Tab-separated table of C-alpha atoms (C1' of nucleotides) in Angstrom:
chain	number	residue	atom	x	y	z
G	1	MET	CA	0.026	-0.012	-0.030
G	2	LYS	CA	1.674	3.207	-1.259
G	3	THR	CA	0.087	5.645	1.358
G	4	ARG	CA	1.430	3.629	4.359
G	5	VAL	CA	5.152	4.259	2.968
G	6	ASP	CA	4.322	7.928	2.001
G	7	ALA	CA	2.823	8.752	5.572
G	8	VAL	CA	5.988	7.342	7.132
G	9	THR	CA	8.474	9.174	4.749
G	10	ALA	CA	6.585	12.363	5.381
G	11	TRP	CA	6.764	12.167	9.154
G	12	GLU	CA	10.569	11.194	9.003
G	13	SER	CA	11.181	14.382	6.944
G	14	LEU	CA	9.436	16.438	8.694
G	15	PHE	CA	10.851	15.096	12.238
G	16	ARG	CA	14.299	15.407	10.731
G	17	ALA	CA	13.822	18.925	9.589
G	18	GLN	CA	12.728	19.798	12.702
G	19	VAL	CA	15.514	18.552	14.604
G	20	ALA	CA	17.936	20.235	11.823
G	21	VAL	CA	16.288	23.530	12.490
G	22	MET	CA	15.848	23.373	16.218
G	23	ARG	CA	19.500	22.716	16.672
G	24	THR	CA	20.363	25.995	14.929
G	25	ILE	CA	17.810	27.951	16.755
G	26	ALA	CA	18.477	26.375	20.123
G	27	ALA	CA	22.114	27.015	19.881
G	28	GLU	CA	21.432	30.732	18.843
G	29	PHE	CA	18.708	31.005	21.376
G	30	PRO	CA	19.369	34.292	23.659
G	31	SER	CA	19.012	34.882	27.089
G	32	ARG	CA	20.227	32.876	30.234
G	33	ASP	CA	16.779	34.117	31.790
G	34	ILE	CA	14.787	31.674	30.171
G	35	SER	CA	14.835	28.346	28.389
G	36	LEU	CA	13.035	27.527	25.109
G	37	ASN	CA	10.282	25.589	26.809
G	38	GLU	CA	10.005	28.566	28.848
G	39	TYR	CA	9.778	30.837	26.120
G	40	ASP	CA	7.241	28.595	24.525
G	41	VAL	CA	4.958	29.187	27.511
G	42	LEU	CA	5.280	32.923	27.422
G	43	PHE	CA	4.576	32.774	23.740
G	44	ASN	CA	1.402	30.732	24.168
G	45	LEU	CA	0.245	33.435	26.758
G	46	THR	CA	0.765	36.291	24.410
G	47	ARG	CA	-1.565	34.540	21.631
G	48	GLN	CA	-4.353	34.416	24.351
G	49	PRO	CA	-6.913	37.149	24.981
G	50	GLY	CA	-5.982	38.748	28.364
G	51	ARG	CA	-2.597	36.797	27.926
G	52	GLU	CA	-3.715	34.223	30.342
G	53	LEU	CA	-4.587	30.423	30.048
G	54	ARG	CA	-5.174	27.665	32.252
G	55	PRO	CA	-2.202	25.114	32.383
G	56	ARG	CA	-4.463	22.453	31.008
G	57	ASP	CA	-4.665	24.385	27.855
G	58	LEU	CA	-1.315	25.531	27.778
G	59	ASN	CA	-0.616	21.686	27.925
G	60	ARG	CA	-2.288	20.936	24.678
G	61	HIS	CA	0.267	23.332	22.489
G	62	ILE	CA	3.652	22.432	24.520
G	63	LEU	CA	5.233	19.086	24.290
G	64	LEU	CA	5.830	18.598	28.060
G	65	ALA	CA	4.213	16.140	30.602
G	66	GLN	CA	1.724	17.804	32.995
G	67	PRO	CA	3.774	17.650	36.253
G	68	SER	CA	6.546	19.190	33.946
G	69	LEU	CA	4.540	21.925	32.957
G	70	SER	CA	3.208	22.639	36.252
G	71	ARG	CA	6.673	22.846	37.738
G	72	LEU	CA	7.985	25.076	34.812
G	73	ILE	CA	5.046	27.423	35.474
G	74	ASP	CA	6.120	27.580	39.321
G	75	ARG	CA	9.656	28.610	38.020
G	76	LEU	CA	8.234	31.358	35.769
G	77	ALA	CA	6.054	32.529	38.676
G	78	GLY	CA	8.942	32.540	41.258
G	79	ARG	CA	10.828	34.955	38.779
G	80	GLY	CA	8.027	37.121	38.391
G	81	TYR	CA	7.213	36.632	34.682
G	82	VAL	CA	3.663	35.119	35.232
G	83	GLU	CA	1.312	34.991	38.113
G	84	LYS	CA	-1.153	32.415	39.229
G	85	LEU	CA	-4.607	33.287	39.822
G	86	PRO	CA	-7.720	31.392	41.115
G	87	ASP	CA	-10.118	30.461	38.363
G	88	PRO	CA	-13.654	31.888	39.239
G	89	THR	CA	-15.265	29.294	37.269
G	90	ASP	CA	-13.401	26.190	38.605
G	91	ALA	CA	-12.195	25.956	41.996
G	92	ARG	CA	-9.616	23.337	41.101
G	93	GLY	CA	-8.061	25.404	38.037
G	94	THR	CA	-5.693	28.056	38.069
G	95	ILE	CA	-5.146	30.704	35.719
G	96	ILE	CA	-1.715	31.492	34.352
G	97	ARG	CA	-1.353	35.204	33.469
G	98	LEU	CA	1.591	36.667	31.781
G	99	THR	CA	2.957	39.643	33.789
G	100	ASN	CA	4.350	42.992	32.480
G	101	ALA	CA	7.843	41.825	33.236
G	102	GLY	CA	7.060	38.428	31.486
G	103	PHE	CA	5.785	40.156	28.314
G	104	ALA	CA	8.966	42.644	28.223
G	105	LEU	CA	11.209	39.653	28.522
G	106	PHE	CA	9.129	37.919	25.781
G	107	ARG	CA	9.393	40.698	23.370
G	108	ARG	CA	12.940	41.208	24.250
G	109	VAL	CA	13.836	37.466	23.481
G	110	ALA	CA	11.527	37.311	20.718
G	111	VAL	CA	13.307	39.761	18.312
G	112	GLU	CA	16.608	37.961	18.540
G	113	HIS	CA	14.667	34.423	18.214
G	114	MET	CA	12.915	35.270	15.243
G	115	GLY	CA	16.057	36.470	13.439
G	116	SER	CA	17.390	33.104	13.981
G	117	ILE	CA	14.346	31.526	12.429
G	118	THR	CA	14.120	33.914	9.590
G	119	ALA	CA	17.857	33.017	8.938
G	120	ARG	CA	17.378	29.583	8.788
G	121	VAL	CA	14.265	28.874	7.629
G	122	GLY	CA	13.787	31.682	5.311
G	123	SER	CA	17.078	31.087	3.486
G	124	ARG	CA	16.044	27.466	2.218
G	125	LEU	CA	12.528	28.138	1.138
G	126	ASP	CA	11.014	30.950	-0.833
G	127	ASP	CA	7.697	32.808	-0.079
G	128	ASP	CA	5.653	30.378	-2.005
G	129	GLU	CA	7.273	27.295	-0.511
G	130	LEU	CA	7.005	28.696	3.277
G	131	ALA	CA	3.211	29.322	2.666
G	132	GLU	CA	2.828	25.746	1.084
G	133	LEU	CA	4.395	24.326	3.939
G	134	ALA	CA	2.631	26.305	6.631
G	135	ALA	CA	-0.837	25.374	4.945
G	136	LEU	CA	0.530	21.539	4.847
G	137	CYS	CA	1.491	21.562	8.428
G	138	ASP	CA	-1.566	23.322	9.605
G	139	LYS	CA	-3.711	20.468	7.903
G	140	LEU	CA	-1.606	18.116	9.272
G	141	ARG	CA	-2.127	19.112	12.839
G	142	GLY	CA	-5.671	19.107	12.491
G	143	ASP	CA	-6.687	21.596	15.061
G	144	ALA	CA	-8.828	23.560	12.360
O	1042	MET	CA	9.582	42.698	4.643
O	1043	LYS	CA	7.227	39.762	3.976
O	1044	THR	CA	9.746	36.845	4.027
O	1045	ARG	CA	10.571	37.374	7.688
O	1046	VAL	CA	6.842	37.171	8.788
O	1047	ASP	CA	6.234	34.103	6.584
O	1048	ALA	CA	9.505	32.103	7.794
O	1049	VAL	CA	8.362	32.347	11.387
O	1050	THR	CA	4.859	31.577	10.543
O	1051	ALA	CA	6.144	28.616	8.644
O	1052	TRP	CA	8.262	27.373	11.436
O	1053	GLU	CA	5.567	27.678	14.007
O	1054	SER	CA	3.061	25.677	12.030
O	1055	LEU	CA	5.881	23.041	11.351
O	1056	PHE	CA	6.948	22.937	15.067
O	1057	ARG	CA	3.024	22.782	16.292
O	1058	ALA	CA	2.467	20.111	13.780
O	1059	GLN	CA	5.569	18.236	15.043
O	1060	VAL	CA	4.316	18.586	18.829
O	1061	ALA	CA	0.793	17.522	17.952
O	1062	VAL	CA	1.766	14.418	15.919
O	1063	MET	CA	4.562	13.455	18.295
O	1064	ARG	CA	2.121	13.401	21.288
O	1065	THR	CA	-0.026	11.066	19.656
O	1066	ILE	CA	2.893	8.986	18.447
O	1067	ALA	CA	4.552	9.011	21.822
O	1068	ALA	CA	1.499	7.973	23.669
O	1069	GLU	CA	1.063	5.034	21.449
O	1070	PHE	CA	4.894	4.255	21.529
O	1071	PRO	CA	5.200	0.436	22.111
O	1072	SER	CA	7.147	-1.608	24.298
O	1073	ARG	CA	8.729	-0.335	27.954
O	1074	ASP	CA	11.915	-1.742	26.695
O	1075	ILE	CA	13.088	1.324	24.832
O	1076	SER	CA	12.382	4.988	24.934
O	1077	LEU	CA	11.475	6.990	21.598
O	1078	ASN	CA	15.103	8.125	21.617
O	1079	GLU	CA	16.653	5.038	22.092
O	1080	TYR	CA	14.394	3.813	19.130
O	1081	ASP	CA	15.653	6.546	17.031
O	1082	VAL	CA	19.387	5.626	17.573
O	1083	LEU	CA	18.273	2.084	16.483
O	1084	PHE	CA	16.450	3.462	13.675
O	1085	ASN	CA	19.523	5.486	12.348
O	1086	LEU	CA	21.914	2.593	13.001
O	1087	THR	CA	19.654	0.451	10.469
O	1088	ARG	CA	19.843	2.721	7.755
O	1089	GLN	CA	23.661	2.523	7.569
O	1090	PRO	CA	25.609	0.005	5.762
O	1091	GLY	CA	26.820	-2.663	8.408
O	1092	ARG	CA	24.216	-0.988	10.882
O	1093	GLU	CA	27.074	0.874	12.478
O	1094	LEU	CA	28.051	4.664	13.148
O	1095	ARG	CA	30.192	6.651	15.180
O	1096	PRO	CA	28.731	8.564	18.074
O	1097	ARG	CA	29.299	11.836	16.301
O	1098	ASP	CA	27.655	11.037	13.119
O	1099	LEU	CA	24.622	9.733	15.100
O	1100	ASN	CA	24.669	13.058	16.856
O	1101	ARG	CA	23.874	15.032	13.814
O	1102	HIS	CA	20.589	13.175	13.113
O	1103	ILE	CA	19.359	13.337	16.711
O	1104	LEU	CA	18.152	16.129	18.924
O	1105	LEU	CA	20.423	15.430	22.090
O	1106	ALA	CA	23.657	16.813	23.369
O	1107	GLN	CA	26.508	14.714	22.756
O	1108	PRO	CA	27.009	13.793	26.579
O	1109	SER	CA	23.456	12.378	26.707
O	1110	LEU	CA	23.785	10.572	23.564
O	1111	SER	CA	27.258	9.128	25.079
O	1112	ARG	CA	25.095	7.907	28.033
O	1113	LEU	CA	22.121	6.828	26.039
O	1114	ILE	CA	24.493	4.671	23.989
O	1115	ASP	CA	25.879	3.157	27.068
O	1116	ARG	CA	22.493	1.865	28.288
O	1117	LEU	CA	21.587	0.354	24.953
O	1118	ALA	CA	24.967	-1.502	25.125
O	1119	GLY	CA	24.341	-2.448	28.790
O	1120	ARG	CA	21.156	-4.103	27.454
O	1121	GLY	CA	22.896	-5.840	24.717
O	1122	TYR	CA	21.159	-3.723	21.919
O	1123	VAL	CA	24.264	-2.205	20.510
O	1124	GLU	CA	27.900	-2.839	20.813
O	1125	LYS	CA	31.012	-0.659	20.921
O	1126	LEU	CA	33.760	-1.452	18.803
O	1127	PRO	CA	37.132	0.384	18.532
O	1128	ASP	CA	37.693	2.448	15.344
O	1129	PRO	CA	40.569	1.153	13.303
O	1130	THR	CA	40.828	4.580	11.595
O	1131	ASP	CA	40.576	6.644	14.566
O	1132	ALA	CA	41.750	5.560	17.934
O	1133	ARG	CA	39.660	8.251	19.759
O	1134	GLY	CA	36.674	6.916	18.216
O	1135	THR	CA	34.240	4.460	18.716
O	1136	ILE	CA	31.948	2.292	16.062
O	1137	ILE	CA	28.582	1.786	17.365
O	1138	ARG	CA	27.060	-1.594	15.905
O	1139	LEU	CA	23.620	-2.830	16.130
O	1140	THR	CA	23.378	-6.260	17.583
O	1141	ASN	CA	21.140	-8.793	16.149
O	1142	ALA	CA	19.065	-8.382	19.614
O	1143	GLY	CA	18.844	-4.689	18.785
O	1144	PHE	CA	17.712	-5.182	15.141
O	1145	ALA	CA	15.052	-7.822	16.537
O	1146	LEU	CA	13.736	-5.271	18.784
O	1147	PHE	CA	13.798	-2.535	16.279
O	1148	ARG	CA	11.671	-4.668	14.041
O	1149	ARG	CA	9.352	-5.524	16.605
O	1150	VAL	CA	8.720	-1.992	17.637
O	1151	ALA	CA	8.884	-0.541	14.253
O	1152	VAL	CA	5.871	-2.329	12.925
O	1153	GLU	CA	3.605	-1.051	15.536
O	1154	HIS	CA	5.299	2.581	15.547
O	1155	MET	CA	4.757	2.927	11.826
O	1156	GLY	CA	1.169	2.135	12.261
O	1157	SER	CA	0.729	4.751	14.620
O	1158	ILE	CA	2.537	7.286	12.145
O	1159	THR	CA	0.287	6.083	9.318
O	1160	ALA	CA	-2.886	6.291	11.372
O	1161	ARG	CA	-2.000	9.922	12.599
O	1162	VAL	CA	-0.278	11.310	9.662
O	1163	GLY	CA	-1.774	9.517	6.727
O	1164	SER	CA	-5.252	10.178	7.913
O	1165	ARG	CA	-4.774	13.995	7.232
O	1166	LEU	CA	-3.125	14.342	4.074
O	1167	ASP	CA	-3.391	12.474	0.669
O	1168	ASP	CA	-0.610	11.202	-1.037
O	1169	ASP	CA	0.130	14.242	-3.182
O	1170	GLU	CA	0.278	16.221	0.020
O	1171	LEU	CA	2.568	13.891	1.725
O	1172	ALA	CA	4.863	13.723	-1.062
O	1173	GLU	CA	4.923	17.635	-1.052
O	1174	LEU	CA	5.395	17.963	2.497
O	1175	ALA	CA	8.436	15.662	2.491
O	1176	ALA	CA	9.910	17.483	-0.455
O	1177	LEU	CA	9.728	20.870	1.469
O	1178	CYS	CA	10.903	19.367	4.721
O	1179	ASP	CA	13.867	17.740	2.769
O	1180	LYS	CA	14.962	21.098	1.147
O	1181	LEU	CA	14.248	23.001	4.704
O	1182	ARG	CA	16.534	20.413	6.379
O	1183	GLY	CA	19.102	21.213	3.453
O	1184	ASP	CA	21.699	18.494	4.191
O	1185	ALA	CA	21.601	17.901	0.518
M	1161	DC	C1'	59.510	17.224	14.566
M	1162	DC	C1'	57.506	19.517	18.337
M	1163	DA	C1'	53.805	22.678	19.889
M	1164	DT	C1'	49.627	24.310	19.482
M	1165	DT	C1'	44.953	23.679	18.139
M	1166	DC	C1'	40.936	20.940	17.266
M	1167	DT	C1'	38.111	16.845	17.499
M	1168	DC	C1'	36.094	12.620	19.672
M	1169	DA	C1'	33.812	10.573	23.542
M	1170	DA	C1'	33.446	10.252	28.777
M	1171	DT	C1'	32.361	11.892	33.294
M	1172	DG	C1'	30.844	15.180	37.481
M	1173	DC	C1'	27.068	17.643	38.487
M	1174	DA	C1'	22.966	20.481	38.975
M	1175	DA	C1'	18.599	21.068	36.531
M	1176	DA	C1'	14.640	19.222	34.350
M	1177	DC	C1'	11.744	15.737	32.884
M	1178	DG	C1'	8.267	11.361	33.071
M	1179	DT	C1'	5.652	7.945	35.641
M	1180	DA	C1'	3.050	7.292	39.382
M	1181	DT	C1'	0.088	9.076	42.710
M	1182	DC	C1'	-2.365	12.324	45.440
M	1183	DG	C1'	-6.191	15.545	47.303
M	1184	DA	C1'	-9.659	18.481	45.940
M	1185	DA	C1'	-13.499	19.787	43.092
M	1186	DA	C1'	-16.597	19.052	39.256
M	1187	DT	C1'	-19.289	15.727	36.593
M	1188	DG	C1'	-22.780	12.178	35.562
M	1189	DG	C1'	-25.792	8.399	36.804
M	1190	DC	C1'	-29.321	6.716	39.821
V	939	DG	C1'	-29.142	14.306	47.161
V	940	DC	C1'	-25.613	10.980	46.814
V	941	DC	C1'	-21.954	8.110	45.462
V	942	DA	C1'	-18.779	6.724	41.424
V	943	DT	C1'	-16.134	8.466	38.060
V	944	DT	C1'	-13.294	11.907	35.944
V	945	DT	C1'	-10.490	16.087	35.845
V	946	DC	C1'	-7.383	19.790	37.353
V	947	DG	C1'	-3.200	20.821	39.285
V	948	DA	C1'	0.669	19.434	42.861
V	949	DT	C1'	4.068	16.204	44.924
V	950	DA	C1'	7.360	12.286	45.582
V	951	DC	C1'	10.955	9.863	43.249
V	952	DG	C1'	13.960	7.620	40.056
V	953	DT	C1'	15.763	8.667	35.356
V	954	DT	C1'	17.397	11.495	31.675
V	955	DT	C1'	19.107	15.765	29.975
V	956	DG	C1'	22.277	19.546	29.433
V	957	DC	C1'	26.586	22.513	30.679
V	958	DA	C1'	31.250	22.401	31.778
V	959	DT	C1'	35.172	20.198	31.869
V	960	DT	C1'	38.498	16.301	30.962
V	961	DG	C1'	41.742	13.108	28.612
V	962	DA	C1'	43.442	11.050	24.759
V	963	DG	C1'	44.447	11.253	20.088
V	964	DA	C1'	44.233	13.380	15.268
V	965	DA	C1'	45.565	17.501	12.576
V	966	DT	C1'	48.015	21.868	11.529
V	967	DG	C1'	51.845	24.848	10.553
V	968	DG	C1'	56.465	26.616	11.463
DNA sequence: CCATTCTCAATGCAAACGTATCGAAATGGC
DNA sequence: GCCATTTCGATACGTTTGCATTGAGAATGG
């Protein structure tokens, strides 16, 4: 069956490309104040209205086990980059909100980080290819 | 500048797709004898003539720091899945060779693992899209 | 030919991770 | 309303990871 092989091949290519790009980007990642996973949490918070999200929802976007994310959030909170608020609609839950300090840190890091991405990704593919790649990956993710 | 934004967007899409697919695949990953990273090492060894490779070369394909890979290999060797041989052409180097037991384990795990990939990846994209995605990712990786 | 520099793999150590588990609160059936 | 089940986030504990460094051998160049 042809599709079986193609699916595995496509995943293999995507995975290796991710490894190759991630290696460059991680090596160039700025700031000793924050790790890539921590940055990713800040990034996801900036994309939400009010810059806040419950851990459970954050966890859907981030490749970390729930306890790991829980501790990562505690570390960010300890440094003042996020704050933990009680969820009025669910007494079990917590709301993680990006602080001004966290947003400032994000913006400072994001500029340089996006420069790395642009240099590494933008140099290999042209605009049409980038758009095509994004469309295929969005379809593959299937959150649409 | 349009390309800057597109490159970042494309990387974001690729990265999130990787997270989404990896989460499914990792959850379904078979066998408690081996982790995904360990499987990846075995996989890369099977792709080489003689099923052997030096740690340095393995490291290019795998997203792990050199000391982490070094210890991962030791663990695999301790369980008999790979063997460490002296490199006749470089007395510093070691050659990591997949054992028969390692190859048998790989094949046993690979069948089920590729089933997960096919189910998750193959169900969202058709054959043409899979081929297109693979081509773009290969170009992005740029090992060519 | 020797000194300097570089590369390969291993080790010490602290930080971060995953699995298993827990308490508390929400949900769903009866 | 009540008990069983599920969900949310936190904690315990062993494992894995990365950074810094080391030692040994290869390459360079004067």
